[in-house]
Amino acid sequence: MTAVFKHELSNYFHSMTAYIFGAFLLAFVGIGAMIYNIQQAVANFEYVLSFVSLVFVVIIPVLTMRVIAEERKQKTDQLLYSLPITTTQVVIGKYLALLVIYLIPLCIVAVYPLLFAQYGDVYLLTSYGSIGAFFIMGAALIAVGTFLSSLTENQGFAAGIAIAVFLLNYYSVSLAEHISATAFGSAAALCVLSCLLGLLVRYLTKNEHLAYGTAIVLIAAVGITYFVNSAVFEGLLPDIMKKLSLFERFYTFVSGVFDLTAIVYYVSVIAFFLFLAVQSLEKRRYN
């Protein structure tokens, strides 16, 4: 795992990926600091991080698009399978390298509250709590991007899919409220999500019976519940979207509240999508 980590880290610093990622992140943090902390004379540095979070929709897919997709395109993933390490260690090594690339500009960002504290009353506890949440939210998004990169050998396609997924996650709550908060709308949306989950199961397992069975059972459960007590679904879709949104949970920290459940959720997302990335590689390995 250490060898994979060092190799990936070296590759990132010998290409433009790490520098582009760091430059864009620092540039938007600088713009946000200028708008909120300097021009508007607001002491809350966490507002800057809230402003910058939308940039993750673009820069993290750029960072993660090649992590596994390039290995598949160049057929070098076959060499990884021959190494005396497990697929899990390969994925973790690559993931840790991405975290280091992400952490470097974030260390520079961590200096900002101290600088502003010299000229005003900055809430350092809230600022650094938000920076910590900002890091773990980015780590969760990187895990999602790593999994999406494992699904294809086309880097552009991996980046495009990741941007679409992140954008949907970013606007999921407002979209859910606009589409429908009625019981029928929530039930219909859950049926669609059940079908998408079935497709994911089919891709990972190549077992059509398991995939169709999963989708049918979930849709049947939704249908039965709807006919028994449709009131359960009132406003359910926006509530689910809010709980699943990585960005919405981050805003809790921006408000000055330390949300332990959000941390647990981010860690769970990281573990889940790294597990899916491992399973995706294992499937290709045995194929």
Tab-separated table of C-alpha atoms in Angstrom:
chain	number	residue	atom	x	y	z
A	1	MET	CA	0.000	0.000	0.000
A	2	THR	CA	2.858	2.374	0.801
A	3	ALA	CA	4.396	1.762	-2.612
A	4	VAL	CA	1.083	2.567	-4.346
A	5	PHE	CA	0.707	5.686	-2.208
A	6	LYS	CA	4.202	6.976	-3.039
A	7	HIS	CA	3.813	6.151	-6.736
A	8	GLU	CA	0.478	7.977	-6.980
A	9	LEU	CA	1.770	10.973	-5.061
A	10	SER	CA	4.798	11.202	-7.330
A	11	ASN	CA	2.596	11.018	-10.426
A	12	TYR	CA	0.382	13.843	-9.228
A	13	PHE	CA	3.324	16.149	-8.585
A	14	HIS	CA	4.896	15.291	-11.953
A	15	SER	CA	1.687	16.274	-13.735
A	16	MET	CA	-0.431	19.417	-13.650
A	17	THR	CA	-3.344	17.829	-11.776
A	18	ALA	CA	-2.185	18.639	-8.246
A	19	TYR	CA	-1.175	22.183	-9.164
A	20	ILE	CA	-4.425	22.937	-11.016
A	21	PHE	CA	-6.487	21.578	-8.134
A	22	GLY	CA	-4.554	23.563	-5.526
A	23	ALA	CA	-4.549	26.745	-7.617
A	24	PHE	CA	-8.321	26.676	-8.190
A	25	LEU	CA	-9.089	25.918	-4.542
A	26	LEU	CA	-6.835	28.701	-3.249
A	27	ALA	CA	-8.076	31.138	-5.897
A	28	PHE	CA	-11.721	30.695	-4.919
A	29	VAL	CA	-10.902	30.826	-1.212
A	30	GLY	CA	-9.100	34.102	-1.910
A	31	ILE	CA	-12.085	35.459	-3.855
A	32	GLY	CA	-14.462	34.414	-1.068
A	33	ALA	CA	-12.245	35.974	1.603
A	34	MET	CA	-12.099	39.211	-0.357
A	35	ILE	CA	-15.887	39.327	-0.791
A	36	TYR	CA	-16.946	38.345	2.726
A	37	ASN	CA	-14.064	39.146	5.079
A	38	ILE	CA	-12.554	42.232	3.435
A	39	GLN	CA	-15.185	44.048	1.383
A	40	GLN	CA	-18.164	43.247	3.628
A	41	ALA	CA	-16.036	43.254	6.815
A	42	VAL	CA	-17.583	39.993	8.029
A	43	ALA	CA	-15.571	38.148	10.695
A	44	ASN	CA	-16.994	34.709	9.868
A	45	PHE	CA	-14.406	32.851	7.776
A	46	GLU	CA	-16.742	29.848	7.632
A	47	TYR	CA	-18.927	31.796	5.175
A	48	VAL	CA	-15.986	31.708	2.762
A	49	LEU	CA	-15.908	27.904	2.941
A	50	SER	CA	-19.653	27.783	2.288
A	51	PHE	CA	-19.065	29.925	-0.810
A	52	VAL	CA	-16.177	27.706	-1.979
A	53	SER	CA	-18.056	24.414	-1.509
A	54	LEU	CA	-19.750	24.764	-4.911
A	55	VAL	CA	-16.300	24.701	-6.570
A	56	PHE	CA	-15.935	21.087	-5.378
A	57	VAL	CA	-18.468	20.142	-8.057
A	58	VAL	CA	-15.776	20.800	-10.687
A	59	ILE	CA	-12.328	20.529	-9.102
A	60	ILE	CA	-12.760	17.184	-7.315
A	61	PRO	CA	-13.853	15.341	-10.500
A	62	VAL	CA	-10.767	16.810	-12.199
A	63	LEU	CA	-8.667	15.440	-9.349
A	64	THR	CA	-10.215	11.956	-9.247
A	65	MET	CA	-10.993	11.280	-12.910
A	66	ARG	CA	-7.672	9.572	-13.671
A	67	VAL	CA	-7.096	7.733	-10.383
A	68	ILE	CA	-8.375	4.371	-11.694
A	69	ALA	CA	-9.725	5.163	-15.163
A	70	GLU	CA	-6.217	5.823	-16.476
A	71	GLU	CA	-4.992	2.487	-15.116
A	72	ARG	CA	-7.775	0.729	-16.999
A	73	LYS	CA	-7.149	2.672	-20.209
A	74	GLN	CA	-3.414	1.912	-20.243
A	75	LYS	CA	-4.007	-1.686	-19.044
A	76	THR	CA	-1.593	-1.084	-16.158
A	77	ASP	CA	-4.289	-2.256	-13.746
A	78	GLN	CA	-3.199	-5.775	-14.682
A	79	LEU	CA	0.153	-5.016	-13.061
A	80	LEU	CA	-1.586	-3.929	-9.872
A	81	TYR	CA	-3.315	-7.306	-9.663
A	82	SER	CA	0.067	-9.054	-9.819
A	83	LEU	CA	1.459	-7.117	-6.843
A	84	PRO	CA	1.665	-8.920	-3.468
A	85	ILE	CA	-1.041	-6.635	-2.035
A	86	THR	CA	-4.811	-6.795	-1.957
A	87	THR	CA	-7.173	-4.717	-4.083
A	88	THR	CA	-8.275	-2.957	-0.901
A	89	GLN	CA	-4.702	-1.810	-0.250
A	90	VAL	CA	-4.427	-0.543	-3.832
A	91	VAL	CA	-7.592	1.542	-3.509
A	92	ILE	CA	-6.641	2.874	-0.073
A	93	GLY	CA	-3.137	3.775	-1.287
A	94	LYS	CA	-4.582	5.740	-4.205
A	95	TYR	CA	-7.184	7.369	-1.980
A	96	LEU	CA	-4.622	8.489	0.620
A	97	ALA	CA	-2.531	10.078	-2.143
A	98	LEU	CA	-5.593	12.072	-3.217
A	99	LEU	CA	-6.177	13.166	0.369
A	100	VAL	CA	-2.618	14.491	0.614
A	101	ILE	CA	-3.105	16.501	-2.590
A	102	TYR	CA	-6.294	17.912	-1.088
A	103	LEU	CA	-4.753	18.578	2.321
A	104	ILE	CA	-1.804	20.665	1.067
A	105	PRO	CA	-3.821	23.713	-0.133
A	106	LEU	CA	-6.136	23.267	2.853
A	107	CYS	CA	-3.158	23.772	5.186
A	108	ILE	CA	-2.586	27.144	3.508
A	109	VAL	CA	-6.291	27.969	3.882
A	110	ALA	CA	-6.008	27.203	7.620
A	111	VAL	CA	-3.715	30.222	7.998
A	112	TYR	CA	-6.425	32.664	6.839
A	113	PRO	CA	-8.399	32.851	10.127
A	114	LEU	CA	-5.192	33.592	12.046
A	115	LEU	CA	-4.341	36.411	9.638
A	116	PHE	CA	-7.804	37.947	9.878
A	117	ALA	CA	-7.741	37.585	13.678
A	118	GLN	CA	-4.937	40.155	13.739
A	119	TYR	CA	-7.344	42.786	12.400
A	120	GLY	CA	-10.672	41.820	13.962
A	121	ASP	CA	-12.627	39.401	16.131
A	122	VAL	CA	-12.634	36.125	14.221
A	123	TYR	CA	-14.490	33.162	15.717
A	124	LEU	CA	-11.529	30.783	15.558
A	125	LEU	CA	-13.337	27.779	17.068
A	126	THR	CA	-16.141	27.974	14.505
A	127	SER	CA	-13.692	28.748	11.690
A	128	TYR	CA	-11.452	25.756	12.377
A	129	GLY	CA	-14.423	23.494	13.084
A	130	SER	CA	-15.736	24.448	9.640
A	131	ILE	CA	-12.309	23.837	8.072
A	132	GLY	CA	-12.276	20.362	9.634
A	133	ALA	CA	-15.783	19.679	8.290
A	134	PHE	CA	-14.704	21.122	4.929
A	135	PHE	CA	-11.851	18.609	4.822
A	136	ILE	CA	-13.956	15.573	5.675
A	137	MET	CA	-16.705	16.628	3.243
A	138	GLY	CA	-14.067	16.882	0.509
A	139	ALA	CA	-12.709	13.488	1.571
A	140	ALA	CA	-16.200	11.994	1.121
A	141	LEU	CA	-16.546	13.560	-2.335
A	142	ILE	CA	-13.100	12.217	-3.286
A	143	ALA	CA	-14.233	8.718	-2.260
A	144	VAL	CA	-17.304	9.062	-4.506
A	145	GLY	CA	-15.098	10.302	-7.366
A	146	THR	CA	-12.718	7.370	-6.875
A	147	PHE	CA	-15.587	4.911	-7.232
A	148	LEU	CA	-16.915	6.644	-10.357
A	149	SER	CA	-13.415	6.568	-11.855
A	150	SER	CA	-13.340	2.793	-11.327
A	151	LEU	CA	-16.415	2.329	-13.526
A	152	THR	CA	-14.838	3.426	-16.807
A	153	GLU	CA	-11.545	3.781	-18.650
A	154	ASN	CA	-12.525	7.151	-20.126
A	155	GLN	CA	-11.248	9.972	-17.894
A	156	GLY	CA	-13.523	12.569	-19.478
A	157	PHE	CA	-16.568	10.379	-18.944
A	158	ALA	CA	-15.552	9.740	-15.318
A	159	ALA	CA	-15.208	13.494	-14.719
A	160	GLY	CA	-18.521	14.228	-16.448
A	161	ILE	CA	-20.425	11.656	-14.414
A	162	ALA	CA	-18.825	12.912	-11.187
A	163	ILE	CA	-19.751	16.529	-11.982
A	164	ALA	CA	-23.356	15.483	-12.671
A	165	VAL	CA	-23.546	13.461	-9.431
A	166	PHE	CA	-22.022	16.240	-7.319
A	167	LEU	CA	-24.204	18.903	-8.914
A	168	LEU	CA	-27.300	16.803	-8.259
A	169	ASN	CA	-26.204	16.307	-4.647
A	170	TYR	CA	-25.553	20.040	-4.257
A	171	TYR	CA	-29.000	21.075	-5.518
A	172	SER	CA	-30.862	17.942	-4.375
A	173	VAL	CA	-32.803	19.619	-1.576
A	174	SER	CA	-34.060	22.563	-3.642
A	175	LEU	CA	-34.827	20.257	-6.580
A	176	ALA	CA	-36.813	17.902	-4.357
A	177	GLU	CA	-38.844	20.820	-2.998
A	178	HIS	CA	-39.578	22.113	-6.491
A	179	ILE	CA	-40.439	18.732	-8.009
A	180	SER	CA	-42.938	17.661	-5.403
A	181	ALA	CA	-43.293	17.349	-1.663
A	182	THR	CA	-46.575	15.439	-1.983
A	183	ALA	CA	-46.974	11.831	-0.922
A	184	PHE	CA	-47.323	10.609	-4.519
A	185	GLY	CA	-44.262	12.570	-5.675
A	186	SER	CA	-42.129	11.163	-2.861
A	187	ALA	CA	-43.324	7.606	-3.536
A	188	ALA	CA	-42.620	7.936	-7.267
A	189	ALA	CA	-39.136	9.298	-6.580
A	190	LEU	CA	-38.390	6.378	-4.241
A	191	CYS	CA	-39.447	3.935	-6.964
A	192	VAL	CA	-37.026	5.597	-9.386
A	193	LEU	CA	-34.251	5.392	-6.783
A	194	SER	CA	-35.068	1.691	-6.295
A	195	CYS	CA	-34.599	1.098	-10.029
A	196	LEU	CA	-31.264	2.942	-9.983
A	197	LEU	CA	-30.135	0.844	-7.037
A	198	GLY	CA	-31.072	-2.286	-8.980
A	199	LEU	CA	-28.937	-1.113	-11.898
A	200	LEU	CA	-26.001	-0.547	-9.539
A	201	VAL	CA	-26.407	-4.041	-8.076
A	202	ARG	CA	-26.525	-5.483	-11.598
A	203	TYR	CA	-23.325	-3.693	-12.583
A	204	LEU	CA	-21.411	-4.753	-9.484
A	205	THR	CA	-22.606	-8.364	-9.312
A	206	LYS	CA	-23.580	-9.184	-12.925
A	207	ASN	CA	-26.461	-11.035	-11.310
A	208	GLU	CA	-29.675	-9.985	-13.059
A	209	HIS	CA	-31.909	-11.975	-10.715
A	210	LEU	CA	-30.425	-10.265	-7.643
A	211	ALA	CA	-30.657	-6.839	-9.311
A	212	TYR	CA	-34.252	-7.230	-10.457
A	213	GLY	CA	-35.225	-8.854	-7.166
A	214	THR	CA	-33.763	-5.957	-5.189
A	215	ALA	CA	-35.583	-3.367	-7.295
A	216	ILE	CA	-38.896	-5.237	-7.240
A	217	VAL	CA	-38.814	-5.799	-3.458
A	218	LEU	CA	-38.059	-2.119	-2.784
A	219	ILE	CA	-40.743	-0.896	-5.201
A	220	ALA	CA	-43.269	-3.316	-3.698
A	221	ALA	CA	-42.410	-2.086	-0.185
A	222	VAL	CA	-42.921	1.522	-1.287
A	223	GLY	CA	-46.213	0.666	-3.010
A	224	ILE	CA	-47.624	-1.272	-0.050
A	225	THR	CA	-46.636	1.451	2.407
A	226	TYR	CA	-48.185	4.117	0.170
A	227	PHE	CA	-51.542	2.320	-0.042
A	228	VAL	CA	-51.578	1.512	3.691
A	229	ASN	CA	-50.601	4.985	4.905
A	230	SER	CA	-49.798	7.534	2.224
A	231	ALA	CA	-49.331	10.269	4.835
A	232	VAL	CA	-45.925	8.740	5.635
A	233	PHE	CA	-44.638	10.040	2.298
A	234	GLU	CA	-45.720	13.665	2.819
A	235	GLY	CA	-42.572	15.790	2.513
A	236	LEU	CA	-40.456	12.631	2.639
A	237	LEU	CA	-38.465	13.295	-0.545
A	238	PRO	CA	-37.037	16.696	0.542
A	239	ASP	CA	-36.252	15.222	3.957
A	240	ILE	CA	-34.375	12.270	2.423
A	241	MET	CA	-32.499	14.552	0.038
A	242	LYS	CA	-31.480	16.785	2.933
A	243	LYS	CA	-30.152	13.823	4.889
A	244	LEU	CA	-28.270	12.417	1.875
A	245	SER	CA	-26.784	15.756	0.791
A	246	LEU	CA	-23.114	16.067	1.688
A	247	PHE	CA	-23.276	19.837	1.265
A	248	GLU	CA	-26.364	20.421	3.431
A	249	ARG	CA	-24.713	18.684	6.364
A	250	PHE	CA	-21.672	20.946	5.983
A	251	TYR	CA	-23.841	24.053	6.372
A	252	THR	CA	-24.580	22.947	9.947
A	253	PHE	CA	-20.931	23.556	10.826
A	254	VAL	CA	-21.013	26.923	9.061
A	255	SER	CA	-23.872	27.859	11.410
A	256	GLY	CA	-21.561	27.199	14.365
A	257	VAL	CA	-23.002	23.816	15.386
A	258	PHE	CA	-20.739	20.783	15.703
A	259	ASP	CA	-22.813	17.932	14.261
A	260	LEU	CA	-21.372	14.548	15.228
A	261	THR	CA	-23.949	12.715	13.098
A	262	ALA	CA	-22.627	14.586	10.044
A	263	ILE	CA	-19.092	13.361	10.793
A	264	VAL	CA	-20.368	9.790	11.132
A	265	TYR	CA	-22.263	10.204	7.850
A	266	TYR	CA	-19.167	11.476	6.009
A	267	VAL	CA	-17.049	8.597	7.342
A	268	SER	CA	-19.771	6.128	6.318
A	269	VAL	CA	-19.873	7.590	2.792
A	270	ILE	CA	-16.078	7.283	2.535
A	271	ALA	CA	-16.106	3.650	3.670
A	272	PHE	CA	-19.085	2.737	1.463
A	273	PHE	CA	-17.759	4.192	-1.795
A	274	LEU	CA	-14.227	2.906	-1.249
A	275	PHE	CA	-15.796	-0.509	-0.709
A	276	LEU	CA	-17.688	-0.124	-3.997
A	277	ALA	CA	-14.446	0.897	-5.739
A	278	VAL	CA	-12.755	-2.245	-4.410
A	279	GLN	CA	-15.660	-4.393	-5.614
A	280	SER	CA	-15.524	-2.738	-9.041
A	281	LEU	CA	-11.823	-3.567	-9.365
A	282	GLU	CA	-12.349	-7.094	-8.084
A	283	LYS	CA	-15.061	-7.669	-10.684
A	284	ARG	CA	-12.706	-6.559	-13.462
A	285	ARG	CA	-9.911	-8.658	-11.996
A	286	TYR	CA	-11.909	-11.885	-12.139
A	287	ASN	CA	-13.341	-11.048	-15.535
